[in-house]
């Protein structure tokens, strides 16, 4: 399950988004029991939660989830922000191999001055038959600001680099990956397409067009090439760069100079490329439109907007099936999608007065998928 549960703090700071709601349904004392009831009802093996407020996490959320059999890991946002991301998993189903928090704020990189975070866990399924592959679970809540696509793409690259490092196996392949969260980008946007296609040529792209949240891009800057500076240590392939230290003795100054020249030439060539890539083959659990009507699914709905910004992406080897053009099948060792919880249309949600309401206590809907892990 991936679920942005709406931190009480953010709700109160943005009360203009919830004018359509009856006051009582906005109180945390009303909302939390409802959210917990949903989590209990769906009984997911893994929860990826966003907007988890730190004080509520300590006093209510974590204790409640632990009593339901979950082990919880939490990463608070930087800069004294009061909320963060949590990944909780049933300890009857998985053992924890590693916890890898990601901070998108970097004091040494002026571009990265926002306090968003991610969290990446490596889990080992507990199965009777012996060895199973590990599975990598990532959760994030990217920057909201629709006009700062440069920051959003860089935050995504940082998350992908961490996933790449965590999911990398001895034989050079990746273990199965599930990447969840609130990406503050809509289906079909350049950021979304980059996740799904594994490549993006961003030459000439306005920074306000990256996420597709807003239509107008009046007088907007074009993305610089490269988007982020080399000192971030992440390549255009969204992996951590190995720091190349010239292996020569101090005395051999000529050779050192030659090597440095070579390095600079390579860097310049890469700098000029406006192509981003990543090495995962990711599919979306949801298709974002209802097949019969073509009406969009929405994952969030309040006074300002009703759109999809939340996703569950998973690694599925794409293989063309001759009889069914465009069909995707998971190869051995991958994840096979067995089912998902239906989303709703904007019209559906306004018939129950939008979100939050008496029964649904966040301004987002929970996303839920059932996978089979191919051993």
Short mmCIF file of C-alpha atoms in Angstrom, two decimals:
data_model
loop_
_atom_site.label_atom_id
_atom_site.label_comp_id
_atom_site.label_asym_id
_atom_site.label_seq_id
_atom_site.Cartn_x
_atom_site.Cartn_y
_atom_site.Cartn_z
CA UNK A 1 0.00 0.00 0.00
CA UNK A 2 1.12 3.54 -0.76
CA UNK A 3 -0.80 6.21 1.15
CA UNK A 4 -0.27 9.92 1.72
CA UNK A 5 -2.14 10.27 5.03
CA UNK A 6 -2.12 14.13 5.17
CA UNK A 7 -0.17 15.44 8.11
CA UNK A 8 -2.32 17.48 10.50
CA UNK A 9 0.24 20.24 10.46
CA UNK A 10 0.05 20.63 6.68
CA UNK A 11 -3.75 20.43 6.77
CA UNK A 12 -3.86 23.35 9.22
CA UNK A 13 -1.24 25.36 7.30
CA UNK A 14 -3.25 24.95 4.06
CA UNK A 15 -6.78 25.27 5.43
CA UNK A 16 -7.90 27.03 2.20
CA UNK A 17 -7.73 23.62 0.47
CA UNK A 18 -10.31 22.14 2.85
CA UNK A 19 -13.06 24.79 2.95
CA UNK A 20 -15.45 22.27 1.39
CA UNK A 21 -15.11 19.97 4.43
CA UNK A 22 -17.21 19.85 7.58
CA UNK A 23 -14.95 20.99 10.43
CA UNK A 24 -15.20 17.83 12.60
CA UNK A 25 -13.85 15.54 9.86
CA UNK A 26 -10.61 17.57 9.81
CA UNK A 27 -9.61 16.88 13.41
CA UNK A 28 -6.77 14.38 13.89
CA UNK A 29 -8.77 12.67 16.64
CA UNK A 30 -11.41 11.90 13.98
CA UNK A 31 -9.02 11.21 11.09
CA UNK A 32 -6.52 8.82 12.64
CA UNK A 33 -8.99 6.09 13.71
CA UNK A 34 -10.39 6.14 10.15
CA UNK A 35 -6.92 5.84 8.57
CA UNK A 36 -6.02 3.02 10.95
CA UNK A 37 -9.29 1.25 10.14
CA UNK A 38 -8.41 1.41 6.41
CA UNK A 39 -4.91 0.06 7.03
CA UNK A 40 -6.33 -2.79 9.15
CA UNK A 41 -8.98 -3.58 6.55
CA UNK A 42 -6.58 -3.81 3.60
CA UNK A 43 -3.97 -5.64 5.68
CA UNK A 44 -1.05 -5.01 3.30
CA UNK A 45 2.28 -6.77 3.93
CA UNK A 46 4.14 -3.51 3.19
CA UNK A 47 2.99 0.08 3.81
CA UNK A 48 4.63 3.14 2.26
CA UNK A 49 3.22 6.19 4.04
CA UNK A 50 3.87 9.85 3.27
CA UNK A 51 3.14 13.00 5.33
CA UNK A 52 3.65 11.06 8.54
CA UNK A 53 3.87 13.70 11.28
CA UNK A 54 6.69 13.00 13.70
CA UNK A 55 4.84 13.57 16.99
CA UNK A 56 1.84 11.50 15.85
CA UNK A 57 4.20 8.80 14.57
CA UNK A 58 5.84 8.45 17.97
CA UNK A 59 2.71 8.56 20.10
CA UNK A 60 0.05 6.88 17.91
CA UNK A 61 0.98 5.72 14.41
CA UNK A 62 3.98 3.55 15.19
CA UNK A 63 2.54 1.93 18.36
CA UNK A 64 -0.74 1.17 16.53
CA UNK A 65 1.04 -0.37 13.55
CA UNK A 66 3.41 -2.36 15.75
CA UNK A 67 0.41 -3.85 17.54
CA UNK A 68 -0.83 -4.98 14.08
CA UNK A 69 2.45 -6.86 13.48
CA UNK A 70 4.35 -4.23 11.48
CA UNK A 71 8.00 -3.27 11.88
CA UNK A 72 8.29 0.48 11.13
CA UNK A 73 11.11 2.57 9.70
CA UNK A 74 10.79 6.36 9.48
CA UNK A 75 12.68 9.23 7.84
CA UNK A 76 11.72 12.72 8.90
CA UNK A 77 12.13 15.63 6.48
CA UNK A 78 15.15 17.84 7.01
CA UNK A 79 15.08 21.49 8.06
CA UNK A 80 12.89 21.03 11.14
CA UNK A 81 9.88 20.05 9.01
CA UNK A 82 7.43 18.07 11.17
CA UNK A 83 6.63 15.15 8.83
CA UNK A 84 8.33 12.43 6.79
CA UNK A 85 8.04 9.06 5.08
CA UNK A 86 7.55 5.66 6.71
CA UNK A 87 7.90 2.11 5.41
CA UNK A 88 6.24 -0.51 7.59
CA UNK A 89 6.27 -4.24 6.88
CA UNK A 90 4.85 -7.38 8.50
CA UNK A 91 7.71 -9.00 10.38
CA UNK A 92 6.00 -12.36 9.90
CA UNK A 93 6.61 -11.96 6.14
CA UNK A 94 9.98 -10.19 5.85
CA UNK A 95 13.25 -9.70 7.63
CA UNK A 96 15.09 -6.38 7.30
CA UNK A 97 18.42 -6.41 5.45
CA UNK A 98 19.13 -2.68 5.26
CA UNK A 99 17.64 0.78 5.88
CA UNK A 100 18.77 3.59 3.58
CA UNK A 101 17.36 7.08 4.14
CA UNK A 102 17.85 9.68 1.38
CA UNK A 103 17.99 13.42 2.06
CA UNK A 104 17.34 15.60 -0.98
CA UNK A 105 18.63 18.72 0.80
CA UNK A 106 22.31 19.29 0.06
CA UNK A 107 24.01 22.36 1.56
CA UNK A 108 26.84 22.07 -1.01
CA UNK A 109 24.42 22.13 -3.99
CA UNK A 110 22.48 25.43 -4.22
CA UNK A 111 19.80 23.81 -6.44
CA UNK A 112 18.95 21.33 -3.68
CA UNK A 113 17.57 23.66 -1.01
CA UNK A 114 14.30 21.78 -0.30
CA UNK A 115 13.64 19.47 2.63
CA UNK A 116 12.11 16.43 0.89
CA UNK A 117 13.31 12.90 1.66
CA UNK A 118 13.10 9.29 0.55
CA UNK A 119 13.54 5.93 2.26
CA UNK A 120 14.81 2.70 0.69
CA UNK A 121 14.61 -0.68 2.45
CA UNK A 122 16.02 -4.04 1.42
CA UNK A 123 13.77 -6.85 2.65
CA UNK A 124 14.19 -10.62 2.65
CA UNK A 125 10.96 -12.60 2.24
CA UNK A 126 10.57 -15.28 4.92
CA UNK A 127 9.69 -18.40 2.96
CA UNK A 128 9.82 -22.03 4.03
CA UNK A 129 11.47 -23.27 0.84
CA UNK A 130 14.79 -21.56 1.59
CA UNK A 131 16.57 -18.86 -0.38
CA UNK A 132 14.48 -16.18 -2.03
CA UNK A 133 15.64 -12.98 -3.74
CA UNK A 134 15.68 -9.82 -1.65
CA UNK A 135 13.16 -7.13 -2.57
CA UNK A 136 13.86 -3.40 -2.60
CA UNK A 137 11.09 -1.07 -1.38
CA UNK A 138 11.44 2.69 -1.94
CA UNK A 139 9.16 5.46 -0.69
CA UNK A 140 9.31 9.20 -1.32
CA UNK A 141 7.39 12.47 -1.37
CA UNK A 142 8.92 14.77 -3.98
CA UNK A 143 8.77 18.57 -3.92
CA UNK A 144 5.29 19.99 -4.60
CA UNK A 145 6.23 23.31 -6.28
CA UNK A 146 4.90 22.89 -9.86
CA UNK A 147 7.37 25.46 -11.19
CA UNK A 148 10.52 23.68 -9.97
CA UNK A 149 10.80 20.67 -12.25
CA UNK A 150 14.59 21.01 -12.08
CA UNK A 151 14.52 20.18 -8.37
CA UNK A 152 11.95 17.39 -8.81
CA UNK A 153 14.03 15.63 -11.49
CA UNK A 154 17.18 15.91 -9.38
CA UNK A 155 15.40 14.53 -6.30
CA UNK A 156 14.16 11.62 -8.43
CA UNK A 157 17.69 10.99 -9.75
CA UNK A 158 18.99 10.87 -6.16
CA UNK A 159 16.32 8.33 -5.20
CA UNK A 160 17.07 6.20 -8.29
CA UNK A 161 20.80 6.28 -7.51
CA UNK A 162 20.13 5.01 -3.98
CA UNK A 163 17.78 2.28 -5.27
CA UNK A 164 20.45 1.27 -7.79
CA UNK A 165 23.02 0.97 -5.02
CA UNK A 166 20.68 -0.94 -2.64
CA UNK A 167 19.09 -3.29 -5.21
CA UNK A 168 22.33 -4.18 -6.99
CA UNK A 169 23.11 -7.91 -6.75
CA UNK A 170 26.44 -9.73 -6.98
CA UNK A 171 25.74 -10.94 -10.52
CA UNK A 172 25.23 -7.36 -11.74
CA UNK A 173 21.44 -7.57 -11.97
CA UNK A 174 18.91 -5.86 -9.70
CA UNK A 175 16.61 -7.55 -7.23
CA UNK A 176 12.86 -6.82 -7.68
CA UNK A 177 11.98 -3.19 -6.92
CA UNK A 178 8.79 -1.47 -5.78
CA UNK A 179 8.94 2.34 -5.82
CA UNK A 180 6.02 4.13 -4.19
CA UNK A 181 5.08 7.61 -3.21
CA UNK A 182 3.69 11.03 -3.96
CA UNK A 183 5.71 12.20 -6.96
CA UNK A 184 3.80 15.50 -7.37
CA UNK A 185 3.68 14.84 -11.13
CA UNK A 186 0.85 13.72 -13.37
CA UNK A 187 0.64 10.75 -15.78
CA UNK A 188 2.22 11.45 -19.16
CA UNK A 189 4.37 14.31 -17.81
CA UNK A 190 8.10 14.31 -18.64
CA UNK A 191 8.96 13.18 -15.08
CA UNK A 192 6.44 10.33 -15.25
CA UNK A 193 7.63 9.33 -18.73
CA UNK A 194 11.22 9.27 -17.52
CA UNK A 195 10.33 6.78 -14.77
CA UNK A 196 8.46 4.51 -17.18
CA UNK A 197 10.62 4.81 -20.30
CA UNK A 198 14.01 4.88 -18.60
CA UNK A 199 15.10 7.89 -20.66
CA UNK A 200 14.36 11.58 -21.07
CA UNK A 201 15.78 14.13 -23.48
CA UNK A 202 15.06 17.37 -21.63
CA UNK A 203 16.62 19.79 -24.12
CA UNK A 204 14.43 22.91 -24.36
CA UNK A 205 12.05 21.73 -21.60
CA UNK A 206 10.64 24.49 -19.38
CA UNK A 207 11.08 23.77 -15.67
CA UNK A 208 7.33 24.30 -15.08
CA UNK A 209 6.42 21.62 -17.65
CA UNK A 210 8.33 18.75 -16.00
CA UNK A 211 5.54 17.64 -13.64
CA UNK A 212 2.50 18.56 -15.75
CA UNK A 213 0.68 19.91 -12.67
CA UNK A 214 0.06 23.29 -14.30
CA UNK A 215 -0.70 24.11 -17.90
CA UNK A 216 0.85 27.57 -18.22
CA UNK A 217 4.59 28.09 -18.25
CA UNK A 218 4.71 31.87 -18.61
CA UNK A 219 8.25 33.16 -18.96
CA UNK A 220 9.79 30.08 -17.48
CA UNK A 221 13.41 29.06 -17.50
CA UNK A 222 14.46 26.14 -19.66
CA UNK A 223 16.21 23.27 -17.86
CA UNK A 224 19.97 23.81 -17.81
CA UNK A 225 22.29 21.16 -19.26
CA UNK A 226 23.22 19.37 -17.08
CA UNK A 227 20.35 19.87 -14.61
CA UNK A 228 22.46 19.22 -11.52
CA UNK A 229 26.15 20.04 -10.94
CA UNK A 230 28.89 17.36 -11.09
CA UNK A 231 29.64 17.71 -7.36
CA UNK A 232 26.32 15.96 -6.60
CA UNK A 233 28.18 12.77 -7.57
CA UNK A 234 25.31 11.34 -9.63
CA UNK A 235 25.71 10.60 -13.32
CA UNK A 236 23.22 11.28 -16.13
CA UNK A 237 22.39 7.55 -15.79
CA UNK A 238 21.14 8.18 -12.24
CA UNK A 239 23.81 6.13 -10.49
CA UNK A 240 26.46 7.19 -7.99
CA UNK A 241 29.67 8.09 -9.76
CA UNK A 242 32.81 6.31 -8.65
CA UNK A 243 35.31 9.02 -7.79
CA UNK A 244 38.21 8.46 -10.18
CA UNK A 245 41.48 9.10 -8.35
CA UNK A 246 44.44 9.07 -10.76
CA UNK A 247 46.69 6.22 -9.59
CA UNK A 248 50.14 7.75 -10.06
CA UNK A 249 53.09 8.76 -7.92
CA UNK A 250 53.38 12.43 -7.02
CA UNK A 251 56.67 12.71 -8.98
CA UNK A 252 55.16 11.76 -12.33
CA UNK A 253 53.53 15.14 -12.96
CA UNK A 254 53.26 14.72 -16.76
CA UNK A 255 51.15 11.58 -16.48
CA UNK A 256 48.94 13.15 -13.83
CA UNK A 257 48.27 16.10 -16.14
CA UNK A 258 47.42 13.77 -19.04
CA UNK A 259 44.99 11.83 -16.89
CA UNK A 260 43.34 14.99 -15.62
CA UNK A 261 42.96 16.27 -19.18
CA UNK A 262 41.31 13.00 -20.16
CA UNK A 263 38.89 13.21 -17.23
CA UNK A 264 37.96 16.78 -18.13
CA UNK A 265 37.31 15.89 -21.76
CA UNK A 266 34.97 13.07 -20.72
CA UNK A 267 33.14 15.30 -18.26
CA UNK A 268 32.63 18.02 -20.86
CA UNK A 269 31.20 15.52 -23.34
CA UNK A 270 28.74 14.24 -20.74
CA UNK A 271 27.82 17.74 -19.59
CA UNK A 272 26.60 18.65 -23.06
CA UNK A 273 24.23 15.69 -23.27
CA UNK A 274 20.62 16.49 -22.38
CA UNK A 275 19.72 12.82 -22.01
CA UNK A 276 18.84 11.31 -18.66
CA UNK A 277 18.62 7.54 -18.28
CA UNK A 278 18.05 4.91 -15.62
CA UNK A 279 18.58 1.17 -15.78
CA UNK A 280 15.32 -0.16 -14.34
CA UNK A 281 12.38 -1.51 -16.26
CA UNK A 282 9.48 0.01 -14.31
CA UNK A 283 5.76 -0.42 -14.86
CA UNK A 284 2.91 1.42 -13.13
CA UNK A 285 0.35 -0.60 -11.17
CA UNK A 286 -2.36 1.83 -12.28
CA UNK A 287 -3.27 2.74 -15.85
CA UNK A 288 -4.55 6.26 -14.88
CA UNK A 289 -7.69 6.13 -17.03
CA UNK A 290 -10.82 4.02 -16.74
CA UNK A 291 -10.77 1.66 -19.74
CA UNK A 292 -14.49 1.91 -20.60
CA UNK A 293 -14.86 5.70 -20.42
CA UNK A 294 -11.33 7.14 -20.69
CA UNK A 295 -12.10 9.28 -17.64
CA UNK A 296 -8.99 9.93 -15.51
CA UNK A 297 -8.43 8.18 -12.18
CA UNK A 298 -7.58 10.56 -9.34
CA UNK A 299 -5.42 9.86 -6.28
CA UNK A 300 -5.91 13.24 -4.58
CA UNK A 301 -8.87 15.62 -4.40
CA UNK A 302 -9.32 18.90 -2.53
CA UNK A 303 -10.59 22.43 -3.27
CA UNK A 304 -7.69 23.20 -5.61
CA UNK A 305 -7.35 20.07 -7.76
CA UNK A 306 -8.26 16.45 -8.44
CA UNK A 307 -5.44 14.57 -10.19
CA UNK A 308 -3.14 11.53 -10.01
CA UNK A 309 0.19 12.25 -8.27
CA UNK A 310 0.64 9.01 -6.29
CA UNK A 311 2.08 5.87 -7.83
CA UNK A 312 3.25 2.35 -7.25
CA UNK A 313 5.96 1.48 -9.79
CA UNK A 314 7.44 -2.01 -9.90
CA UNK A 315 10.16 -3.78 -11.84
CA UNK A 316 8.69 -5.99 -14.53
CA UNK A 317 10.85 -7.22 -17.36
CA UNK A 318 9.18 -5.98 -20.51
CA UNK A 319 8.96 -8.58 -23.23
CA UNK A 320 7.01 -8.19 -26.46
CA UNK A 321 4.42 -10.90 -26.93
CA UNK A 322 3.74 -11.43 -30.62
CA UNK A 323 0.03 -12.25 -30.24
CA UNK A 324 -0.66 -9.23 -28.03
CA UNK A 325 1.21 -6.10 -29.08
CA UNK A 326 2.23 -4.08 -26.06
CA UNK A 327 1.50 -6.83 -23.55
CA UNK A 328 3.98 -7.13 -20.70
CA UNK A 329 4.90 -10.30 -18.88
CA UNK A 330 7.16 -10.67 -15.89
CA UNK A 331 10.10 -12.93 -16.50
CA UNK A 332 11.44 -15.33 -13.88
CA UNK A 333 12.69 -13.57 -10.78
CA UNK A 334 10.43 -10.55 -11.24
CA UNK A 335 7.19 -9.26 -9.80
CA UNK A 336 3.89 -10.23 -11.34
CA UNK A 337 0.97 -7.88 -10.73
CA UNK A 338 -2.05 -9.91 -9.58
CA UNK A 339 -4.50 -7.15 -8.70
CA UNK A 340 -5.04 -3.61 -7.49
CA UNK A 341 -7.56 -1.60 -5.52
CA UNK A 342 -9.65 0.54 -7.87
CA UNK A 343 -9.26 4.30 -7.77
CA UNK A 344 -12.12 6.75 -8.38
CA UNK A 345 -12.97 9.64 -10.70
CA UNK A 346 -13.19 13.25 -9.58
CA UNK A 347 -16.98 13.07 -10.05
CA UNK A 348 -17.16 10.00 -7.78
CA UNK A 349 -15.34 11.90 -5.05
CA UNK A 350 -17.45 15.04 -5.21
CA UNK A 351 -20.57 12.92 -4.69
CA UNK A 352 -19.13 12.29 -1.19
CA UNK A 353 -18.03 15.95 -0.79
CA UNK A 354 -14.43 15.42 -1.95
CA UNK A 355 -11.57 14.59 0.42
CA UNK A 356 -11.23 14.34 3.39
CA UNK A 357 -14.77 13.23 4.24
CA UNK A 358 -16.59 11.16 6.88
CA UNK A 359 -15.04 7.88 5.71
CA UNK A 360 -11.87 8.86 3.84
CA UNK A 361 -9.68 10.85 6.17
CA UNK A 362 -6.85 12.05 3.90
CA UNK A 363 -6.93 14.26 0.81
CA UNK A 364 -5.33 11.28 -0.99
CA UNK A 365 -6.70 7.79 -1.64
CA UNK A 366 -4.71 4.70 -0.69
CA UNK A 367 -3.09 2.78 -3.57
CA UNK A 368 -2.95 -0.98 -3.14
CA UNK A 369 -1.39 -3.69 -5.28
CA UNK A 370 -1.02 -7.44 -4.93
CA UNK A 371 2.13 -8.99 -6.40
CA UNK A 372 3.50 -12.46 -6.80
CA UNK A 373 7.25 -12.65 -6.33
CA UNK A 374 8.61 -15.09 -8.89
CA UNK A 375 11.34 -17.14 -7.23
#
